[in-house]
PDB file of C-alpha atoms in Angstrom:
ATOM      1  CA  UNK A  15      79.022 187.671-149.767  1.00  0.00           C
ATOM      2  CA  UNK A  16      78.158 187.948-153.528  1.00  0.00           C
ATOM      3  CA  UNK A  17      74.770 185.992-155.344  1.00  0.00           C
ATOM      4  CA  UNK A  18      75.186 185.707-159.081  1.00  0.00           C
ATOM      5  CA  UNK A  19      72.001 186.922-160.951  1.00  0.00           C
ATOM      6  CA  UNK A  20      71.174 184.545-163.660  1.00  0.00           C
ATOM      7  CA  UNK A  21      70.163 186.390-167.232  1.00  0.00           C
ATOM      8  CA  UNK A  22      67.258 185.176-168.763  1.00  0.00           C
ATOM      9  CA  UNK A  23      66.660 185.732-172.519  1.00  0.00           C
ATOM     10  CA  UNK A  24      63.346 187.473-173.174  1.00  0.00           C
ATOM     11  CA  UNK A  25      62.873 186.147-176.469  1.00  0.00           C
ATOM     12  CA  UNK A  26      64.179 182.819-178.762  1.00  0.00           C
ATOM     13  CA  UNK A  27      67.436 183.359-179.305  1.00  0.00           C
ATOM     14  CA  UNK A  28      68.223 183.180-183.073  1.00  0.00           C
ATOM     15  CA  UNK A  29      70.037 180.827-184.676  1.00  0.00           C
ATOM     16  CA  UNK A  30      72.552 182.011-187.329  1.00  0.00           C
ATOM     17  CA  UNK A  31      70.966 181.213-191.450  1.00  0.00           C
ATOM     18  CA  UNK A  32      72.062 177.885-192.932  1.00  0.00           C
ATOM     19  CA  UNK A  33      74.933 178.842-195.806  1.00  0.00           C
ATOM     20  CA  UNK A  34      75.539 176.092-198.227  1.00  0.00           C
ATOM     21  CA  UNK A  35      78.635 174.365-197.684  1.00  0.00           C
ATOM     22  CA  UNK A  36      82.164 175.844-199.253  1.00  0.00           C
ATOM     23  CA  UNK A  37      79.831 179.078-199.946  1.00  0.00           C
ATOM     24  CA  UNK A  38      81.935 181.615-197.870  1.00  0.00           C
ATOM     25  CA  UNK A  39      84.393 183.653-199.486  1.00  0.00           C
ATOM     26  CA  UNK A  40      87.394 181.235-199.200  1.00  0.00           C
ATOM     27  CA  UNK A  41      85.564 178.996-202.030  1.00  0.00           C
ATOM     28  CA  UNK A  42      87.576 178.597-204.491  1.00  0.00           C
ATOM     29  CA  UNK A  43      86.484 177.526-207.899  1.00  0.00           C
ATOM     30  CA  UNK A  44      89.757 175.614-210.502  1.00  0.00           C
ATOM     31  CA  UNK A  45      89.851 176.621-213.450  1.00  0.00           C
ATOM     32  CA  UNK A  46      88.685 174.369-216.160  1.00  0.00           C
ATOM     33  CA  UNK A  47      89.461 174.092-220.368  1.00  0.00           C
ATOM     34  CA  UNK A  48      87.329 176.370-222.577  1.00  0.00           C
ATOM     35  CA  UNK A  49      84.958 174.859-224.625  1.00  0.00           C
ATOM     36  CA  UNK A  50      84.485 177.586-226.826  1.00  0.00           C
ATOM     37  CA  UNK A  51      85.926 180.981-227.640  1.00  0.00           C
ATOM     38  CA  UNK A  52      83.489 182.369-225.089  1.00  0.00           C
ATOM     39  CA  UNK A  53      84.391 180.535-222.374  1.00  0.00           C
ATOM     40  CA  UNK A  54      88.709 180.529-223.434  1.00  0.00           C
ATOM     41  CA  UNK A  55      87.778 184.303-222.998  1.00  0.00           C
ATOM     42  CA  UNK A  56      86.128 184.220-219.501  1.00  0.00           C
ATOM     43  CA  UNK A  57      88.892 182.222-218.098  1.00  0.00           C
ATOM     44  CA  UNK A  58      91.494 184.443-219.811  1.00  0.00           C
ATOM     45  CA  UNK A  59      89.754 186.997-217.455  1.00  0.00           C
ATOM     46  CA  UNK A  60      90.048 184.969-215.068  1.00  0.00           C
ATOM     47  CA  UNK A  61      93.716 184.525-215.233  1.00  0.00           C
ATOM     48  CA  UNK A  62      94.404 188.476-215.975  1.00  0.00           C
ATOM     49  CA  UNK A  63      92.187 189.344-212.083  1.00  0.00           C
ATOM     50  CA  UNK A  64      94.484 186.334-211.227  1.00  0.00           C
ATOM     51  CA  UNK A  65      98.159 188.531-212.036  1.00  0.00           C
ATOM     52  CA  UNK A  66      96.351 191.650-210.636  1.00  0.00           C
ATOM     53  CA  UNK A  67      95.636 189.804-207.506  1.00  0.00           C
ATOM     54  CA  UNK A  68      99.014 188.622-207.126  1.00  0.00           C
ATOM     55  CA  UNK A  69     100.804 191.762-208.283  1.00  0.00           C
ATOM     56  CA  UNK A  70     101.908 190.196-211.096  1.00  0.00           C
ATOM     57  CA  UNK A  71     102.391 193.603-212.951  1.00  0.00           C
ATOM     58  CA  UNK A  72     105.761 192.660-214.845  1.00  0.00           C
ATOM     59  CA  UNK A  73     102.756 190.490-216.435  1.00  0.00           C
ATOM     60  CA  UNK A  74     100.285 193.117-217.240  1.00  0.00           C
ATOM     61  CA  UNK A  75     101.493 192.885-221.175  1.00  0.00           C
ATOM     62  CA  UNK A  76      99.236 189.817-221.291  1.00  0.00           C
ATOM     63  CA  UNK A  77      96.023 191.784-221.440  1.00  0.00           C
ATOM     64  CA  UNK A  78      96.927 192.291-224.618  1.00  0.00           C
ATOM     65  CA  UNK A  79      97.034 188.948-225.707  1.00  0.00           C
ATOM     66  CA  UNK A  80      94.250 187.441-227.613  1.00  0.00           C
ATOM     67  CA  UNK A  81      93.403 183.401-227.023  1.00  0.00           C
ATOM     68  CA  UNK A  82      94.223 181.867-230.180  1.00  0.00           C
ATOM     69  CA  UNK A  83      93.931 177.849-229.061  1.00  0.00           C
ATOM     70  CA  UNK A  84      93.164 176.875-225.106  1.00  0.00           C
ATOM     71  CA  UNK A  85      93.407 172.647-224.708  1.00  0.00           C
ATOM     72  CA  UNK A  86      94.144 170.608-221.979  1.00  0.00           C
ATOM     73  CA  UNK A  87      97.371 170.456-223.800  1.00  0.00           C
ATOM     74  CA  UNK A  88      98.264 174.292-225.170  1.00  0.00           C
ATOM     75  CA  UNK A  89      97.221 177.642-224.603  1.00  0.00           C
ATOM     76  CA  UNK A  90      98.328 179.515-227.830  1.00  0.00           C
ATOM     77  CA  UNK A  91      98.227 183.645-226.737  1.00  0.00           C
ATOM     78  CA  UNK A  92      98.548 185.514-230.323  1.00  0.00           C
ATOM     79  CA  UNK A  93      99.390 189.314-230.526  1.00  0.00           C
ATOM     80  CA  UNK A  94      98.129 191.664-233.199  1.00  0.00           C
ATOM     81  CA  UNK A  95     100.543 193.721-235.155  1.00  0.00           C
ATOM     82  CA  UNK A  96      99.325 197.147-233.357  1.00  0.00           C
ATOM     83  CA  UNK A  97     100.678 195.493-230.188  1.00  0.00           C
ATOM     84  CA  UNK A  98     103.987 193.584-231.271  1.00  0.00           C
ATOM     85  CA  UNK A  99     105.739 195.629-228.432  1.00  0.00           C
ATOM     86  CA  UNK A 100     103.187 193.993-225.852  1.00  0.00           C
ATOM     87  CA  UNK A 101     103.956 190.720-227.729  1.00  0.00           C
ATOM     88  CA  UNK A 102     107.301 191.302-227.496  1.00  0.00           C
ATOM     89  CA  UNK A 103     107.507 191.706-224.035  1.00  0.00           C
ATOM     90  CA  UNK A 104     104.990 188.588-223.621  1.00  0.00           C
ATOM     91  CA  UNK A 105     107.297 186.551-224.714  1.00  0.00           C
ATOM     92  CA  UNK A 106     110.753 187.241-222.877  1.00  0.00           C
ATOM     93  CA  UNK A 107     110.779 183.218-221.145  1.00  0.00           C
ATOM     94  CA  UNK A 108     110.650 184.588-217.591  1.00  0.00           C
ATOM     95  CA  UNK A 109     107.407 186.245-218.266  1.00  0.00           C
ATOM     96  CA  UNK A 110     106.166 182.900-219.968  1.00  0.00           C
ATOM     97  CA  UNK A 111     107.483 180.869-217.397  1.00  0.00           C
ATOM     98  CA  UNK A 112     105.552 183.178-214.736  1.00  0.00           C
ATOM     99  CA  UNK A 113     102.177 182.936-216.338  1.00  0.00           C
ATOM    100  CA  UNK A 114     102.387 179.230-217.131  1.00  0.00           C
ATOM    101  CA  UNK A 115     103.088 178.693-213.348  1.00  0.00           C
ATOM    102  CA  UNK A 116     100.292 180.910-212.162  1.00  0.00           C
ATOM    103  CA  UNK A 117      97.891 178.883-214.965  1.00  0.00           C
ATOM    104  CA  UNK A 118      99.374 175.622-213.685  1.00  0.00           C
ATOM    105  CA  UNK A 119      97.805 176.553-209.916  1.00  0.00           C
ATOM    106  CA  UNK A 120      94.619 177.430-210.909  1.00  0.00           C
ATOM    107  CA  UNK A 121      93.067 174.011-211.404  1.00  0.00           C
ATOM    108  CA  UNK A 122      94.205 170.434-212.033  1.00  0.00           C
ATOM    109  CA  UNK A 123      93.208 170.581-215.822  1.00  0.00           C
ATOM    110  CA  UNK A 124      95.451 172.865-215.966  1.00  0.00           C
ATOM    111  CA  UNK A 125      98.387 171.517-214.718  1.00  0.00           C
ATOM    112  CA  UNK A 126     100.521 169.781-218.275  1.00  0.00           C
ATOM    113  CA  UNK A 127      99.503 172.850-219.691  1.00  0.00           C
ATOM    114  CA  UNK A 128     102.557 174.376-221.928  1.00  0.00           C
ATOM    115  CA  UNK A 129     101.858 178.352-222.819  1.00  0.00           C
ATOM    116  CA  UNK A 130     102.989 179.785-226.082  1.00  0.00           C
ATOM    117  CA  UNK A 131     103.048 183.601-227.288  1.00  0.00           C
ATOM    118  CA  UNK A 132     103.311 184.593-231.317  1.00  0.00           C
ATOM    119  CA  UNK A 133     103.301 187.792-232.870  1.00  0.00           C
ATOM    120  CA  UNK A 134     100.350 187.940-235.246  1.00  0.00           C
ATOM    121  CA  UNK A 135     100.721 189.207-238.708  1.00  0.00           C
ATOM    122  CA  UNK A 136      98.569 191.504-240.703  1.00  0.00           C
ATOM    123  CA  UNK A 137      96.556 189.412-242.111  1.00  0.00           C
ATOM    124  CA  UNK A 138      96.021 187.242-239.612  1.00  0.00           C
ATOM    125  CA  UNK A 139      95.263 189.808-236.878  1.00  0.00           C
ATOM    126  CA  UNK A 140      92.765 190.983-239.028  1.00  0.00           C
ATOM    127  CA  UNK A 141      91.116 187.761-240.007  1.00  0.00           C
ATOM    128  CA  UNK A 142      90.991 185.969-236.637  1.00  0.00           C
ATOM    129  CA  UNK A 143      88.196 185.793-234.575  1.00  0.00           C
ATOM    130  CA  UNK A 144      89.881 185.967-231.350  1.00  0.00           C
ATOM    131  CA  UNK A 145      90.153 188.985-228.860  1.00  0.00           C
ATOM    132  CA  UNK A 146      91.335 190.612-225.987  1.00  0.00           C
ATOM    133  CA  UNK A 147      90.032 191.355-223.233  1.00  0.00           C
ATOM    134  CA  UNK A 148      91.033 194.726-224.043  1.00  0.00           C
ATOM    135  CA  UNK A 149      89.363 194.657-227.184  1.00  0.00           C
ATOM    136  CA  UNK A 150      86.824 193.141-226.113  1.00  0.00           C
ATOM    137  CA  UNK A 151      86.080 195.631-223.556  1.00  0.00           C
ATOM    138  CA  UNK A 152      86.735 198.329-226.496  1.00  0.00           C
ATOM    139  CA  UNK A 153      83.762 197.405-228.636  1.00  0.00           C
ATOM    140  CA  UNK A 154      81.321 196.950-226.029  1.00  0.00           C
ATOM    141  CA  UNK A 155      82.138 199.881-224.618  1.00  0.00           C
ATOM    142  CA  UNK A 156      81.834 201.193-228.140  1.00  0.00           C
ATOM    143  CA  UNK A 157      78.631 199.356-228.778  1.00  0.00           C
ATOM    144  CA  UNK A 158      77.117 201.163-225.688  1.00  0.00           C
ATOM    145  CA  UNK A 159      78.249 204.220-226.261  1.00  0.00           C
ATOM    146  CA  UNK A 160      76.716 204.281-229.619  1.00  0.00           C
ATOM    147  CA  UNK A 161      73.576 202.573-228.635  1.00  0.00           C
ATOM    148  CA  UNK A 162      72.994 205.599-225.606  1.00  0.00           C
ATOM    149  CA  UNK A 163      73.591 208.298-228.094  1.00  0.00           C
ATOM    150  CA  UNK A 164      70.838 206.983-230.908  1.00  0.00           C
ATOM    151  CA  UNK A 165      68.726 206.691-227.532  1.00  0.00           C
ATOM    152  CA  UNK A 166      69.636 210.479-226.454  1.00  0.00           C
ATOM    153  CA  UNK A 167      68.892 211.486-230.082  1.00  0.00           C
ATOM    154  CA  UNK A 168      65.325 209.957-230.512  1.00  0.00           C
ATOM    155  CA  UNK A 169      64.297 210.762-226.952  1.00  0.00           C
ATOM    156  CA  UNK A 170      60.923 212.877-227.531  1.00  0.00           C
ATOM    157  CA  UNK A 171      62.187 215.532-225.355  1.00  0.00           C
ATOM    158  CA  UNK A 172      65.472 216.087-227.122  1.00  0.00           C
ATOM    159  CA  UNK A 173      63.504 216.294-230.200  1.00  0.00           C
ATOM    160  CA  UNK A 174      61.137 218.815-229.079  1.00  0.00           C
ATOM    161  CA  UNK A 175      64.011 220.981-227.548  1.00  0.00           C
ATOM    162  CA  UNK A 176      65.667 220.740-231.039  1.00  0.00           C
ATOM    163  CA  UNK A 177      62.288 221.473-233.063  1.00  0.00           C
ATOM    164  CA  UNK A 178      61.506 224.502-230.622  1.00  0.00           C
ATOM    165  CA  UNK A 179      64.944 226.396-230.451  1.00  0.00           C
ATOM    166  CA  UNK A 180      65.807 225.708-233.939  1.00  0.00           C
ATOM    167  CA  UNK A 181      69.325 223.929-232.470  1.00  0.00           C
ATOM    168  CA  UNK A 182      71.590 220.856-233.000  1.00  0.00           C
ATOM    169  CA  UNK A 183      73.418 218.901-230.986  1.00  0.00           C
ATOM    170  CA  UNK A 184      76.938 219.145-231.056  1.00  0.00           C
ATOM    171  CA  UNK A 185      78.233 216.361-229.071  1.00  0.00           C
ATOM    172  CA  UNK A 186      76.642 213.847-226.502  1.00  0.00           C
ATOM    173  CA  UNK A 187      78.198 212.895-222.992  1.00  0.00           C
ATOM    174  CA  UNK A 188      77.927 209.203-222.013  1.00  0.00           C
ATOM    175  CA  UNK A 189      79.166 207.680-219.006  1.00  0.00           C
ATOM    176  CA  UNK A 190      80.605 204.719-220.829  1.00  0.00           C
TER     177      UNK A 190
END
């Protein structure tokens, strides 16, 4: 003969937080058209992670590109002259055809969108406003950089070490 032993809690048993809906990590968010030059270059970004996610590495000549025009009609993808090789291989029609696609799924603004890549020339590479990610990610790097070595360099302590032994520094380590 067998007696089943009921379990009692000895405590309130919690109850799981409240999440707000479509929170979780599924959400997905479409991508919408730039307004501005900032926001063409976050969604650029967003398209590069995008390629990366999807192994798209035939495509990876693309983070080279700089956003020249992004409309609900045209996104316009200019390369400078010290990447015309990139730009080159940018715009072989199976690699435009690929990224247009990939753009296309990413949101319904995007969806009559028509992709075209140009090779820059010197002047206007130099005169547009536009960047890559890349460079992008160059001169803040840059910026920092600069900005912790002025900081290292004016730093009481490195100043008194310098006064005391009579050095100078020779070069300054950042991690950026």
């Amino acid at each position: 003969m067998s007696t089943a032993t009921a379990i009692q809690p000895s405590g309130p048993i919690p109850t799981a937080p409240a999440v707000a809906a479509g929170s979780g990590p599924h959400a997905e968010k479409a991508l919408g058209i730039p307004g501005n030059a900032d926001d063409a270059l976050r969604a650029w970004g967003e398209v590069l992670n995008e390629l990366e996610v999807r192994g798209k590495f035939s495509l990876a000549c693309f983070h080279h590109a700089r956003v020249m025009k992004w409309t609900a009609d045209d996104l316009e993808l200019g390369f400078p002259v010290d990447v015309h090789a990139m730009g080159e291989m940018a715009t072989d029609r199976t690699n435009v055809d690929d990224l247009r696609a990939i753009i296309r799924e990413l949101g319904p603004a995007q969806k009559a969108l028509r992709v075209t890549v140009r090779l820059l020339d010197e002047q206007e590479s130099g005169r547009t406003q536009a960047r890559s990610i890349l460079e992008t990610t160059r001169e803040r790097s840059h910026a920092e950089r600069t900005r912790r070595e002025a900081e290292a360099r004016e730093h009481p302590i490195t100043k008194h070490v310098l006064q005391t032994f009579g050095a100078q520094i020779k070069e300054i380590k950042t991690d950026v």
